[in-house]
Amino acid sequence: AQKVTQAQTEISVVEKEDVTLDCVYETRDTTYYLFWYKQPPSGELVFLIRRNSFDEQNEISGRYSWNFQKSTSSFNFTITASQVVDSAVYFCALSEAQVSGNEKLTFGTGTRLTIIP
Amino acid sequence: ETGVTQSPTHLIKTRGQQVTLRCSSQSGHNTVSWYQQALGQGPQFIFQYYREEENGRGNFPPRFSGLQFPNYSSELNVNALELDDSALYLCASSPTSGRARYNEQFFGPGTRLTVL
């Protein structure tokens, strides 16, 4: 069975500080996808990144960066120079690769990030 | 291009009642998935519909059922509502070509259901 663990329930940092959100996953599949979503108070899930299990290169997109390490089954997310607009709940998710492409997402319990002005 | 829409936005029901939630998929998307997100939790997969057929189901009882229509919009029906059914219900649509190894899901804003 697949499982995603986000051990940090809530994090608060002062604006402009860097913050890392942790994600640890479990799967028996050799091919899978990992995701990060942002959920602002409005409730809609906003897609941030997708990574497949064969691509362990770290990725940077503006102030966001992701560190994927298969050896530790982790897919951590770092926000550099945080801003108040980054305040939200962040979810890490996992899906197995399906031939049809119709996958289901298994989500972690989320980390509530609060950026203090 | 219109995104995923859901209706209603909010809904209040009493225990034992039945509810129907609606989802319009993004243009060109033929697959719809439904998720339940209880307060303080991550979304949980309920089921998925592809070409009007159920295509995968999570660990939810049969009183959770769904439909997909020829225009790919979808309904989630919940019978005999229980207090624990109070949650945000999210719909996600995705295109499915059968050729891709992955088809990204686009989420709607959700319907917040409160059961009293």
mmCIF file with all atom_site columns, C-alpha atoms in Angstrom:
data_model
loop_
_atom_site.group_PDB
_atom_site.id
_atom_site.type_symbol
_atom_site.label_atom_id
_atom_site.label_alt_id
_atom_site.label_comp_id
_atom_site.label_asym_id
_atom_site.label_entity_id
_atom_site.label_seq_id
_atom_site.pdbx_PDB_ins_code
_atom_site.Cartn_x
_atom_site.Cartn_y
_atom_site.Cartn_z
_atom_site.occupancy
_atom_site.B_iso_or_equiv
_atom_site.pdbx_formal_charge
_atom_site.auth_seq_id
_atom_site.auth_comp_id
_atom_site.auth_asym_id
_atom_site.auth_atom_id
_atom_site.pdbx_PDB_model_num
ATOM 1   C CA . ALA A 1 1   ? 0.000   0.000  0.000   1.00 0.00 ? 1   ALA A CA 1
ATOM 2   C CA . GLN A 1 2   ? 1.100   3.533  -0.654  1.00 0.00 ? 2   GLN A CA 1
ATOM 3   C CA . LYS A 1 3   ? 1.621   5.995  2.162   1.00 0.00 ? 3   LYS A CA 1
ATOM 4   C CA . VAL A 1 4   ? 2.761   9.604  2.431   1.00 0.00 ? 4   VAL A CA 1
ATOM 5   C CA . THR A 1 5   ? 3.923   11.082 5.720   1.00 0.00 ? 5   THR A CA 1
ATOM 6   C CA . GLN A 1 6   ? 4.224   14.771 6.436   1.00 0.00 ? 6   GLN A CA 1
ATOM 7   C CA . ALA A 1 7   ? 5.450   14.865 9.991   1.00 0.00 ? 7   ALA A CA 1
ATOM 8   C CA . GLN A 1 8   ? 5.285   18.646 10.299  1.00 0.00 ? 8   GLN A CA 1
ATOM 9   C CA . THR A 1 9   ? 1.709   19.572 11.113  1.00 0.00 ? 9   THR A CA 1
ATOM 10  C CA . GLU A 1 10  ? 2.287   23.314 11.388  1.00 0.00 ? 10  GLU A CA 1
ATOM 11  C CA . ILE A 1 11  ? 5.236   25.589 10.708  1.00 0.00 ? 11  ILE A CA 1
ATOM 12  C CA . SER A 1 12  ? 5.532   29.320 11.336  1.00 0.00 ? 12  SER A CA 1
ATOM 13  C CA . VAL A 1 13  ? 8.400   31.425 10.071  1.00 0.00 ? 13  VAL A CA 1
ATOM 14  C CA . VAL A 1 14  ? 9.056   35.115 9.794   1.00 0.00 ? 14  VAL A CA 1
ATOM 15  C CA . GLU A 1 15  ? 8.827   36.604 6.340   1.00 0.00 ? 15  GLU A CA 1
ATOM 16  C CA . LYS A 1 16  ? 12.006  36.302 4.234   1.00 0.00 ? 16  LYS A CA 1
ATOM 17  C CA . GLU A 1 17  ? 13.199  33.233 6.117   1.00 0.00 ? 17  GLU A CA 1
ATOM 18  C CA . ASP A 1 18  ? 13.741  29.976 4.243   1.00 0.00 ? 18  ASP A CA 1
ATOM 19  C CA . VAL A 1 19  ? 11.540  27.025 5.150   1.00 0.00 ? 19  VAL A CA 1
ATOM 20  C CA . THR A 1 20  ? 11.640  23.332 4.242   1.00 0.00 ? 20  THR A CA 1
ATOM 21  C CA . LEU A 1 21  ? 8.599   21.080 4.240   1.00 0.00 ? 21  LEU A CA 1
ATOM 22  C CA . ASP A 1 22  ? 9.342   17.403 4.682   1.00 0.00 ? 22  ASP A CA 1
ATOM 23  C CA . CYS A 1 23  ? 7.708   14.494 2.870   1.00 0.00 ? 23  CYS A CA 1
ATOM 24  C CA . VAL A 1 24  ? 8.448   10.792 3.260   1.00 0.00 ? 24  VAL A CA 1
ATOM 25  C CA . TYR A 1 25  ? 6.689   8.192  1.150   1.00 0.00 ? 25  TYR A CA 1
ATOM 26  C CA . GLU A 1 26  ? 6.218   4.433  0.995   1.00 0.00 ? 26  GLU A CA 1
ATOM 27  C CA . THR A 1 27  ? 5.436   2.409  -2.097  1.00 0.00 ? 27  THR A CA 1
ATOM 28  C CA . ARG A 1 28  ? 6.204   -1.023 -3.494  1.00 0.00 ? 28  ARG A CA 1
ATOM 29  C CA . ASP A 1 29  ? 6.061   0.257  -7.048  1.00 0.00 ? 29  ASP A CA 1
ATOM 30  C CA . THR A 1 30  ? 9.264   0.863  -8.948  1.00 0.00 ? 30  THR A CA 1
ATOM 31  C CA . THR A 1 31  ? 7.615   3.491  -11.118 1.00 0.00 ? 31  THR A CA 1
ATOM 32  C CA . TYR A 1 32  ? 5.655   6.228  -9.430  1.00 0.00 ? 32  TYR A CA 1
ATOM 33  C CA . TYR A 1 33  ? 5.053   9.961  -9.351  1.00 0.00 ? 33  TYR A CA 1
ATOM 34  C CA . LEU A 1 34  ? 5.448   12.460 -6.537  1.00 0.00 ? 34  LEU A CA 1
ATOM 35  C CA . PHE A 1 35  ? 3.666   15.775 -6.248  1.00 0.00 ? 35  PHE A CA 1
ATOM 36  C CA . TRP A 1 36  ? 3.368   18.892 -4.180  1.00 0.00 ? 36  TRP A CA 1
ATOM 37  C CA . TYR A 1 37  ? 0.115   20.850 -4.010  1.00 0.00 ? 37  TYR A CA 1
ATOM 38  C CA . LYS A 1 38  ? -0.704  24.133 -2.289  1.00 0.00 ? 38  LYS A CA 1
ATOM 39  C CA . GLN A 1 39  ? -4.119  24.683 -0.727  1.00 0.00 ? 39  GLN A CA 1
ATOM 40  C CA . PRO A 1 40  ? -4.902  28.301 0.118   1.00 0.00 ? 40  PRO A CA 1
ATOM 41  C CA . PRO A 1 41  ? -7.876  29.172 2.364   1.00 0.00 ? 41  PRO A CA 1
ATOM 42  C CA . SER A 1 42  ? -10.149 29.131 -0.689  1.00 0.00 ? 42  SER A CA 1
ATOM 43  C CA . GLY A 1 43  ? -9.783  25.340 -0.711  1.00 0.00 ? 43  GLY A CA 1
ATOM 44  C CA . GLU A 1 44  ? -8.699  24.723 -4.283  1.00 0.00 ? 44  GLU A CA 1
ATOM 45  C CA . LEU A 1 45  ? -5.637  22.526 -4.699  1.00 0.00 ? 45  LEU A CA 1
ATOM 46  C CA . VAL A 1 46  ? -2.955  24.259 -6.724  1.00 0.00 ? 46  VAL A CA 1
ATOM 47  C CA . PHE A 1 47  ? -0.453  22.021 -8.488  1.00 0.00 ? 47  PHE A CA 1
ATOM 48  C CA . LEU A 1 48  ? 3.189   22.946 -7.834  1.00 0.00 ? 48  LEU A CA 1
ATOM 49  C CA . ILE A 1 49  ? 5.341   20.115 -9.149  1.00 0.00 ? 49  ILE A CA 1
ATOM 50  C CA . ARG A 1 50  ? 5.363   16.527 -10.391 1.00 0.00 ? 50  ARG A CA 1
ATOM 51  C CA . ARG A 1 51  ? 8.373   14.244 -10.320 1.00 0.00 ? 51  ARG A CA 1
ATOM 52  C CA . ASN A 1 52  ? 8.686   10.704 -11.657 1.00 0.00 ? 52  ASN A CA 1
ATOM 53  C CA . SER A 1 53  ? 10.633  8.041  -9.841  1.00 0.00 ? 53  SER A CA 1
ATOM 54  C CA . PHE A 1 54  ? 13.372  7.903  -12.459 1.00 0.00 ? 54  PHE A CA 1
ATOM 55  C CA . ASP A 1 55  ? 14.261  11.549 -12.202 1.00 0.00 ? 55  ASP A CA 1
ATOM 56  C CA . GLU A 1 56  ? 16.187  12.363 -9.043  1.00 0.00 ? 56  GLU A CA 1
ATOM 57  C CA . GLN A 1 57  ? 17.451  15.698 -10.217 1.00 0.00 ? 57  GLN A CA 1
ATOM 58  C CA . ASN A 1 58  ? 16.638  18.527 -7.874  1.00 0.00 ? 58  ASN A CA 1
ATOM 59  C CA . GLU A 1 59  ? 14.470  21.214 -9.356  1.00 0.00 ? 59  GLU A CA 1
ATOM 60  C CA . ILE A 1 60  ? 14.297  24.928 -8.781  1.00 0.00 ? 60  ILE A CA 1
ATOM 61  C CA . SER A 1 61  ? 11.483  27.194 -9.853  1.00 0.00 ? 61  SER A CA 1
ATOM 62  C CA . GLY A 1 62  ? 11.900  30.743 -8.666  1.00 0.00 ? 62  GLY A CA 1
ATOM 63  C CA . ARG A 1 63  ? 11.814  30.715 -4.865  1.00 0.00 ? 63  ARG A CA 1
ATOM 64  C CA . TYR A 1 64  ? 10.732  27.061 -4.807  1.00 0.00 ? 64  TYR A CA 1
ATOM 65  C CA . SER A 1 65  ? 13.037  24.065 -4.875  1.00 0.00 ? 65  SER A CA 1
ATOM 66  C CA . TRP A 1 66  ? 12.523  20.343 -4.457  1.00 0.00 ? 66  TRP A CA 1
ATOM 67  C CA . ASN A 1 67  ? 14.934  17.682 -3.232  1.00 0.00 ? 67  ASN A CA 1
ATOM 68  C CA . PHE A 1 68  ? 14.030  14.134 -4.274  1.00 0.00 ? 68  PHE A CA 1
ATOM 69  C CA . GLN A 1 69  ? 16.076  11.342 -2.683  1.00 0.00 ? 69  GLN A CA 1
ATOM 70  C CA . LYS A 1 70  ? 15.051  7.803  -3.479  1.00 0.00 ? 70  LYS A CA 1
ATOM 71  C CA . SER A 1 71  ? 17.546  6.370  -0.985  1.00 0.00 ? 71  SER A CA 1
ATOM 72  C CA . THR A 1 72  ? 15.601  7.920  1.891   1.00 0.00 ? 72  THR A CA 1
ATOM 73  C CA . SER A 1 73  ? 12.189  7.929  0.158   1.00 0.00 ? 73  SER A CA 1
ATOM 74  C CA . SER A 1 74  ? 11.915  11.658 0.653   1.00 0.00 ? 74  SER A CA 1
ATOM 75  C CA . PHE A 1 75  ? 10.692  14.519 -1.491  1.00 0.00 ? 75  PHE A CA 1
ATOM 76  C CA . ASN A 1 76  ? 11.258  17.741 0.426   1.00 0.00 ? 76  ASN A CA 1
ATOM 77  C CA . PHE A 1 77  ? 10.117  21.202 -0.602  1.00 0.00 ? 77  PHE A CA 1
ATOM 78  C CA . THR A 1 78  ? 11.986  24.399 0.224   1.00 0.00 ? 78  THR A CA 1
ATOM 79  C CA . ILE A 1 79  ? 10.701  27.941 -0.076  1.00 0.00 ? 79  ILE A CA 1
ATOM 80  C CA . THR A 1 80  ? 13.442  30.541 -0.133  1.00 0.00 ? 80  THR A CA 1
ATOM 81  C CA . ALA A 1 81  ? 12.847  34.086 1.099   1.00 0.00 ? 81  ALA A CA 1
ATOM 82  C CA . SER A 1 82  ? 9.293   33.266 2.174   1.00 0.00 ? 82  SER A CA 1
ATOM 83  C CA . GLN A 1 83  ? 6.466   35.706 1.608   1.00 0.00 ? 83  GLN A CA 1
ATOM 84  C CA . VAL A 1 84  ? 3.101   36.170 3.310   1.00 0.00 ? 84  VAL A CA 1
ATOM 85  C CA . VAL A 1 85  ? 1.393   34.874 0.149   1.00 0.00 ? 85  VAL A CA 1
ATOM 86  C CA . ASP A 1 86  ? 3.096   31.529 0.736   1.00 0.00 ? 86  ASP A CA 1
ATOM 87  C CA . SER A 1 87  ? 0.869   30.961 3.765   1.00 0.00 ? 87  SER A CA 1
ATOM 88  C CA . ALA A 1 88  ? -1.243  27.893 2.975   1.00 0.00 ? 88  ALA A CA 1
ATOM 89  C CA . VAL A 1 89  ? -1.516  24.178 3.602   1.00 0.00 ? 89  VAL A CA 1
ATOM 90  C CA . TYR A 1 90  ? 0.928   22.187 1.508   1.00 0.00 ? 90  TYR A CA 1
ATOM 91  C CA . PHE A 1 91  ? 0.316   18.582 0.533   1.00 0.00 ? 91  PHE A CA 1
ATOM 92  C CA . CYS A 1 92  ? 2.720   15.991 -0.725  1.00 0.00 ? 92  CYS A CA 1
ATOM 93  C CA . ALA A 1 93  ? 1.150   13.230 -2.814  1.00 0.00 ? 93  ALA A CA 1
ATOM 94  C CA . LEU A 1 94  ? 2.101   9.983  -4.504  1.00 0.00 ? 94  LEU A CA 1
ATOM 95  C CA . SER A 1 95  ? 0.653   8.008  -7.375  1.00 0.00 ? 95  SER A CA 1
ATOM 96  C CA . GLU A 1 96  ? 1.666   4.814  -9.055  1.00 0.00 ? 96  GLU A CA 1
ATOM 97  C CA . ALA A 1 97  ? 2.157   4.855  -12.789 1.00 0.00 ? 97  ALA A CA 1
ATOM 98  C CA . GLN A 1 98  ? -0.705  3.236  -14.651 1.00 0.00 ? 98  GLN A CA 1
ATOM 99  C CA . VAL A 1 99  ? -0.735  2.020  -18.221 1.00 0.00 ? 99  VAL A CA 1
ATOM 100 C CA . SER A 1 100 ? -3.910  3.965  -18.841 1.00 0.00 ? 100 SER A CA 1
ATOM 101 C CA . GLY A 1 101 ? -2.562  7.044  -17.129 1.00 0.00 ? 101 GLY A CA 1
ATOM 102 C CA . ASN A 1 102 ? -5.557  7.078  -14.810 1.00 0.00 ? 102 ASN A CA 1
ATOM 103 C CA . GLU A 1 103 ? -3.929  7.235  -11.450 1.00 0.00 ? 103 GLU A CA 1
ATOM 104 C CA . LYS A 1 104 ? -5.276  7.975  -8.020  1.00 0.00 ? 104 LYS A CA 1
ATOM 105 C CA . LEU A 1 105 ? -3.384  10.296 -5.728  1.00 0.00 ? 105 LEU A CA 1
ATOM 106 C CA . THR A 1 106 ? -2.443  9.334  -2.189  1.00 0.00 ? 106 THR A CA 1
ATOM 107 C CA . PHE A 1 107 ? -1.996  12.472 -0.116  1.00 0.00 ? 107 PHE A CA 1
ATOM 108 C CA . GLY A 1 108 ? -0.193  13.195 3.113   1.00 0.00 ? 108 GLY A CA 1
ATOM 109 C CA . THR A 1 109 ? -1.970  14.981 5.934   1.00 0.00 ? 109 THR A CA 1
ATOM 110 C CA . GLY A 1 110 ? -0.504  18.329 4.961   1.00 0.00 ? 110 GLY A CA 1
ATOM 111 C CA . THR A 1 111 ? 1.667   20.979 6.573   1.00 0.00 ? 111 THR A CA 1
ATOM 112 C CA . ARG A 1 112 ? 0.095   24.304 7.489   1.00 0.00 ? 112 ARG A CA 1
ATOM 113 C CA . LEU A 1 113 ? 2.635   27.018 6.742   1.00 0.00 ? 113 LEU A CA 1
ATOM 114 C CA . THR A 1 114 ? 2.188   30.463 8.253   1.00 0.00 ? 114 THR A CA 1
ATOM 115 C CA . ILE A 1 115 ? 4.455   33.295 7.200   1.00 0.00 ? 115 ILE A CA 1
ATOM 116 C CA . ILE A 1 116 ? 4.568   36.032 9.805   1.00 0.00 ? 116 ILE A CA 1
ATOM 117 C CA . PRO A 1 117 ? 4.978   39.550 8.403   1.00 0.00 ? 117 PRO A CA 1
ATOM 118 C CA . GLU B 2 1   ? -10.520 27.490 -21.404 1.00 0.00 ? 1   GLU B CA 1
ATOM 119 C CA . THR B 2 2   ? -12.920 26.866 -18.517 1.00 0.00 ? 2   THR B CA 1
ATOM 120 C CA . GLY B 2 3   ? -11.481 25.126 -15.478 1.00 0.00 ? 3   GLY B CA 1
ATOM 121 C CA . VAL B 2 4   ? -13.105 22.538 -13.253 1.00 0.00 ? 4   VAL B CA 1
ATOM 122 C CA . THR B 2 5   ? -16.255 23.826 -11.583 1.00 0.00 ? 5   THR B CA 1
ATOM 123 C CA . GLN B 2 6   ? -18.246 22.347 -8.727  1.00 0.00 ? 6   GLN B CA 1
ATOM 124 C CA . SER B 2 7   ? -21.673 23.034 -7.296  1.00 0.00 ? 7   SER B CA 1
ATOM 125 C CA . PRO B 2 8   ? -22.916 23.873 -4.826  1.00 0.00 ? 8   PRO B CA 1
ATOM 126 C CA . THR B 2 9   ? -20.163 25.674 -2.947  1.00 0.00 ? 9   THR B CA 1
ATOM 127 C CA . HIS B 2 10  ? -21.584 24.905 0.450   1.00 0.00 ? 10  HIS B CA 1
ATOM 128 C CA . LEU B 2 11  ? -24.276 22.539 1.620   1.00 0.00 ? 11  LEU B CA 1
ATOM 129 C CA . ILE B 2 12  ? -25.848 21.693 4.957   1.00 0.00 ? 12  ILE B CA 1
ATOM 130 C CA . LYS B 2 13  ? -27.714 18.432 5.441   1.00 0.00 ? 13  LYS B CA 1
ATOM 131 C CA . THR B 2 14  ? -28.961 16.388 8.365   1.00 0.00 ? 14  THR B CA 1
ATOM 132 C CA . ARG B 2 15  ? -28.006 12.857 9.264   1.00 0.00 ? 15  ARG B CA 1
ATOM 133 C CA . GLY B 2 16  ? -29.804 10.245 7.186   1.00 0.00 ? 16  GLY B CA 1
ATOM 134 C CA . GLN B 2 17  ? -30.450 12.531 4.219   1.00 0.00 ? 17  GLN B CA 1
ATOM 135 C CA . GLN B 2 18  ? -29.094 12.096 0.723   1.00 0.00 ? 18  GLN B CA 1
ATOM 136 C CA . VAL B 2 19  ? -26.931 14.569 -1.191  1.00 0.00 ? 19  VAL B CA 1
ATOM 137 C CA . THR B 2 20  ? -25.797 15.067 -4.777  1.00 0.00 ? 20  THR B CA 1
ATOM 138 C CA . LEU B 2 21  ? -22.689 17.050 -5.649  1.00 0.00 ? 21  LEU B CA 1
ATOM 139 C CA . ARG B 2 22  ? -21.860 18.122 -9.171  1.00 0.00 ? 22  ARG B CA 1
ATOM 140 C CA . CYS B 2 23  ? -18.677 18.607 -11.133 1.00 0.00 ? 23  CYS B CA 1
ATOM 141 C CA . SER B 2 24  ? -18.040 19.976 -14.597 1.00 0.00 ? 24  SER B CA 1
ATOM 142 C CA . SER B 2 25  ? -14.735 18.826 -16.001 1.00 0.00 ? 25  SER B CA 1
ATOM 143 C CA . GLN B 2 26  ? -12.279 21.034 -17.789 1.00 0.00 ? 26  GLN B CA 1
ATOM 144 C CA . SER B 2 27  ? -12.777 21.273 -21.526 1.00 0.00 ? 27  SER B CA 1
ATOM 145 C CA . GLY B 2 28  ? -11.265 18.280 -23.304 1.00 0.00 ? 28  GLY B CA 1
ATOM 146 C CA . HIS B 2 29  ? -11.008 16.164 -20.153 1.00 0.00 ? 29  HIS B CA 1
ATOM 147 C CA . ASN B 2 30  ? -12.767 12.790 -20.126 1.00 0.00 ? 30  ASN B CA 1
ATOM 148 C CA . THR B 2 31  ? -11.803 11.513 -16.684 1.00 0.00 ? 31  THR B CA 1
ATOM 149 C CA . VAL B 2 32  ? -13.172 12.714 -13.362 1.00 0.00 ? 32  VAL B CA 1
ATOM 150 C CA . SER B 2 33  ? -11.940 11.742 -9.898  1.00 0.00 ? 33  SER B CA 1
ATOM 151 C CA . TRP B 2 34  ? -13.581 12.536 -6.577  1.00 0.00 ? 34  TRP B CA 1
ATOM 152 C CA . TYR B 2 35  ? -11.799 13.071 -3.269  1.00 0.00 ? 35  TYR B CA 1
ATOM 153 C CA . GLN B 2 36  ? -13.037 13.615 0.286   1.00 0.00 ? 36  GLN B CA 1
ATOM 154 C CA . GLN B 2 37  ? -11.044 15.938 2.507   1.00 0.00 ? 37  GLN B CA 1
ATOM 155 C CA . ALA B 2 38  ? -11.992 15.887 6.175   1.00 0.00 ? 38  ALA B CA 1
ATOM 156 C CA . LEU B 2 39  ? -10.987 18.832 8.313   1.00 0.00 ? 39  LEU B CA 1
ATOM 157 C CA . GLY B 2 40  ? -7.254  18.815 8.987   1.00 0.00 ? 40  GLY B CA 1
ATOM 158 C CA . GLN B 2 41  ? -6.628  15.841 6.714   1.00 0.00 ? 41  GLN B CA 1
ATOM 159 C CA . GLY B 2 42  ? -5.369  15.252 3.219   1.00 0.00 ? 42  GLY B CA 1
ATOM 160 C CA . PRO B 2 43  ? -7.783  14.390 0.407   1.00 0.00 ? 43  PRO B CA 1
ATOM 161 C CA . GLN B 2 44  ? -8.832  10.732 0.209   1.00 0.00 ? 44  GLN B CA 1
ATOM 162 C CA . PHE B 2 45  ? -9.615  9.122  -3.133  1.00 0.00 ? 45  PHE B CA 1
ATOM 163 C CA . ILE B 2 46  ? -13.272 8.097  -3.450  1.00 0.00 ? 46  ILE B CA 1
ATOM 164 C CA . PHE B 2 47  ? -13.545 6.919  -7.059  1.00 0.00 ? 47  PHE B CA 1
ATOM 165 C CA . GLN B 2 48  ? -12.823 7.808  -10.640 1.00 0.00 ? 48  GLN B CA 1
ATOM 166 C CA . TYR B 2 49  ? -14.982 7.816  -13.767 1.00 0.00 ? 49  TYR B CA 1
ATOM 167 C CA . TYR B 2 50  ? -13.722 7.375  -17.300 1.00 0.00 ? 50  TYR B CA 1
ATOM 168 C CA . ARG B 2 51  ? -16.050 7.346  -20.283 1.00 0.00 ? 51  ARG B CA 1
ATOM 169 C CA . GLU B 2 52  ? -19.090 6.997  -18.006 1.00 0.00 ? 52  GLU B CA 1
ATOM 170 C CA . GLU B 2 53  ? -17.753 3.915  -16.205 1.00 0.00 ? 53  GLU B CA 1
ATOM 171 C CA . GLU B 2 54  ? -16.303 3.647  -12.720 1.00 0.00 ? 54  GLU B CA 1
ATOM 172 C CA . ASN B 2 55  ? -12.552 3.169  -13.122 1.00 0.00 ? 55  ASN B CA 1
ATOM 173 C CA . GLY B 2 56  ? -11.148 2.602  -9.665  1.00 0.00 ? 56  GLY B CA 1
ATOM 174 C CA . ARG B 2 57  ? -12.521 3.066  -6.181  1.00 0.00 ? 57  ARG B CA 1
ATOM 175 C CA . GLY B 2 58  ? -11.028 3.895  -2.800  1.00 0.00 ? 58  GLY B CA 1
ATOM 176 C CA . ASN B 2 59  ? -12.031 2.575  0.595   1.00 0.00 ? 59  ASN B CA 1
ATOM 177 C CA . PHE B 2 60  ? -15.523 4.095  0.730   1.00 0.00 ? 60  PHE B CA 1
ATOM 178 C CA . PRO B 2 61  ? -18.824 2.279  1.391   1.00 0.00 ? 61  PRO B CA 1
ATOM 179 C CA . PRO B 2 62  ? -21.411 1.656  -1.358  1.00 0.00 ? 62  PRO B CA 1
ATOM 180 C CA . ARG B 2 63  ? -23.569 4.546  -0.154  1.00 0.00 ? 63  ARG B CA 1
ATOM 181 C CA . PHE B 2 64  ? -21.031 6.704  -1.990  1.00 0.00 ? 64  PHE B CA 1
ATOM 182 C CA . SER B 2 65  ? -21.901 6.400  -5.664  1.00 0.00 ? 65  SER B CA 1
ATOM 183 C CA . GLY B 2 66  ? -21.343 8.384  -8.793  1.00 0.00 ? 66  GLY B CA 1
ATOM 184 C CA . LEU B 2 67  ? -22.233 9.025  -12.369 1.00 0.00 ? 67  LEU B CA 1
ATOM 185 C CA . GLN B 2 68  ? -20.495 10.452 -15.373 1.00 0.00 ? 68  GLN B CA 1
ATOM 186 C CA . PHE B 2 69  ? -22.476 11.909 -18.247 1.00 0.00 ? 69  PHE B CA 1
ATOM 187 C CA . PRO B 2 70  ? -21.726 11.928 -21.980 1.00 0.00 ? 70  PRO B CA 1
ATOM 188 C CA . ASN B 2 71  ? -20.376 15.472 -21.678 1.00 0.00 ? 71  ASN B CA 1
ATOM 189 C CA . TYR B 2 72  ? -17.956 14.112 -19.014 1.00 0.00 ? 72  TYR B CA 1
ATOM 190 C CA . SER B 2 73  ? -19.503 16.050 -16.158 1.00 0.00 ? 73  SER B CA 1
ATOM 191 C CA . SER B 2 74  ? -20.027 13.990 -13.029 1.00 0.00 ? 74  SER B CA 1
ATOM 192 C CA . GLU B 2 75  ? -22.124 13.609 -9.905  1.00 0.00 ? 75  GLU B CA 1
ATOM 193 C CA . LEU B 2 76  ? -21.229 12.255 -6.502  1.00 0.00 ? 76  LEU B CA 1
ATOM 194 C CA . ASN B 2 77  ? -24.167 10.875 -4.522  1.00 0.00 ? 77  ASN B CA 1
ATOM 195 C CA . VAL B 2 78  ? -24.054 10.044 -0.854  1.00 0.00 ? 78  VAL B CA 1
ATOM 196 C CA . ASN B 2 79  ? -26.961 8.232  0.780   1.00 0.00 ? 79  ASN B CA 1
ATOM 197 C CA . ALA B 2 80  ? -27.801 7.923  4.473   1.00 0.00 ? 80  ALA B CA 1
ATOM 198 C CA . LEU B 2 81  ? -25.512 10.763 5.456   1.00 0.00 ? 81  LEU B CA 1
ATOM 199 C CA . GLU B 2 82  ? -23.477 10.377 8.610   1.00 0.00 ? 82  GLU B CA 1
ATOM 200 C CA . LEU B 2 83  ? -21.829 13.054 10.722  1.00 0.00 ? 83  LEU B CA 1
ATOM 201 C CA . ASP B 2 84  ? -18.397 11.867 9.553   1.00 0.00 ? 84  ASP B CA 1
ATOM 202 C CA . ASP B 2 85  ? -19.349 12.655 5.966   1.00 0.00 ? 85  ASP B CA 1
ATOM 203 C CA . SER B 2 86  ? -18.837 16.336 6.787   1.00 0.00 ? 86  SER B CA 1
ATOM 204 C CA . ALA B 2 87  ? -15.909 17.321 4.598   1.00 0.00 ? 87  ALA B CA 1
ATOM 205 C CA . LEU B 2 88  ? -14.693 19.230 1.564   1.00 0.00 ? 88  LEU B CA 1
ATOM 206 C CA . TYR B 2 89  ? -15.431 17.188 -1.561  1.00 0.00 ? 89  TYR B CA 1
ATOM 207 C CA . LEU B 2 90  ? -13.001 17.823 -4.376  1.00 0.00 ? 90  LEU B CA 1
ATOM 208 C CA . CYS B 2 91  ? -13.418 16.911 -7.990  1.00 0.00 ? 91  CYS B CA 1
ATOM 209 C CA . ALA B 2 92  ? -10.477 16.613 -10.372 1.00 0.00 ? 92  ALA B CA 1
ATOM 210 C CA . SER B 2 93  ? -10.545 16.169 -14.114 1.00 0.00 ? 93  SER B CA 1
ATOM 211 C CA . SER B 2 94  ? -7.849  14.917 -16.417 1.00 0.00 ? 94  SER B CA 1
ATOM 212 C CA . PRO B 2 95  ? -7.402  14.114 -20.077 1.00 0.00 ? 95  PRO B CA 1
ATOM 213 C CA . THR B 2 96  ? -6.813  10.472 -20.871 1.00 0.00 ? 96  THR B CA 1
ATOM 214 C CA . SER B 2 97  ? -5.404  9.457  -24.179 1.00 0.00 ? 97  SER B CA 1
ATOM 215 C CA . GLY B 2 98  ? -4.368  5.946  -23.228 1.00 0.00 ? 98  GLY B CA 1
ATOM 216 C CA . ARG B 2 99  ? -0.938  6.692  -24.604 1.00 0.00 ? 99  ARG B CA 1
ATOM 217 C CA . ALA B 2 100 ? 0.486   8.864  -21.853 1.00 0.00 ? 100 ALA B CA 1
ATOM 218 C CA . ARG B 2 101 ? 2.064   7.385  -18.763 1.00 0.00 ? 101 ARG B CA 1
ATOM 219 C CA . TYR B 2 102 ? 0.671   10.219 -16.728 1.00 0.00 ? 102 TYR B CA 1
ATOM 220 C CA . ASN B 2 103 ? -2.336  12.473 -17.041 1.00 0.00 ? 103 ASN B CA 1
ATOM 221 C CA . GLU B 2 104 ? -2.325  15.483 -14.761 1.00 0.00 ? 104 GLU B CA 1
ATOM 222 C CA . GLN B 2 105 ? -5.363  16.125 -12.604 1.00 0.00 ? 105 GLN B CA 1
ATOM 223 C CA . PHE B 2 106 ? -6.844  19.600 -12.308 1.00 0.00 ? 106 PHE B CA 1
ATOM 224 C CA . PHE B 2 107 ? -8.849  20.265 -9.165  1.00 0.00 ? 107 PHE B CA 1
ATOM 225 C CA . GLY B 2 108 ? -12.022 22.244 -8.700  1.00 0.00 ? 108 GLY B CA 1
ATOM 226 C CA . PRO B 2 109 ? -12.699 24.533 -5.729  1.00 0.00 ? 109 PRO B CA 1
ATOM 227 C CA . GLY B 2 110 ? -14.656 21.886 -3.859  1.00 0.00 ? 110 GLY B CA 1
ATOM 228 C CA . THR B 2 111 ? -18.030 21.583 -2.164  1.00 0.00 ? 111 THR B CA 1
ATOM 229 C CA . ARG B 2 112 ? -18.074 21.916 1.592   1.00 0.00 ? 112 ARG B CA 1
ATOM 230 C CA . LEU B 2 113 ? -20.666 19.556 3.049   1.00 0.00 ? 113 LEU B CA 1
ATOM 231 C CA . THR B 2 114 ? -21.787 19.869 6.642   1.00 0.00 ? 114 THR B CA 1
ATOM 232 C CA . VAL B 2 115 ? -23.884 17.092 8.155   1.00 0.00 ? 115 VAL B CA 1
ATOM 233 C CA . LEU B 2 116 ? -25.774 17.986 11.336  1.00 0.00 ? 116 LEU B CA 1
#
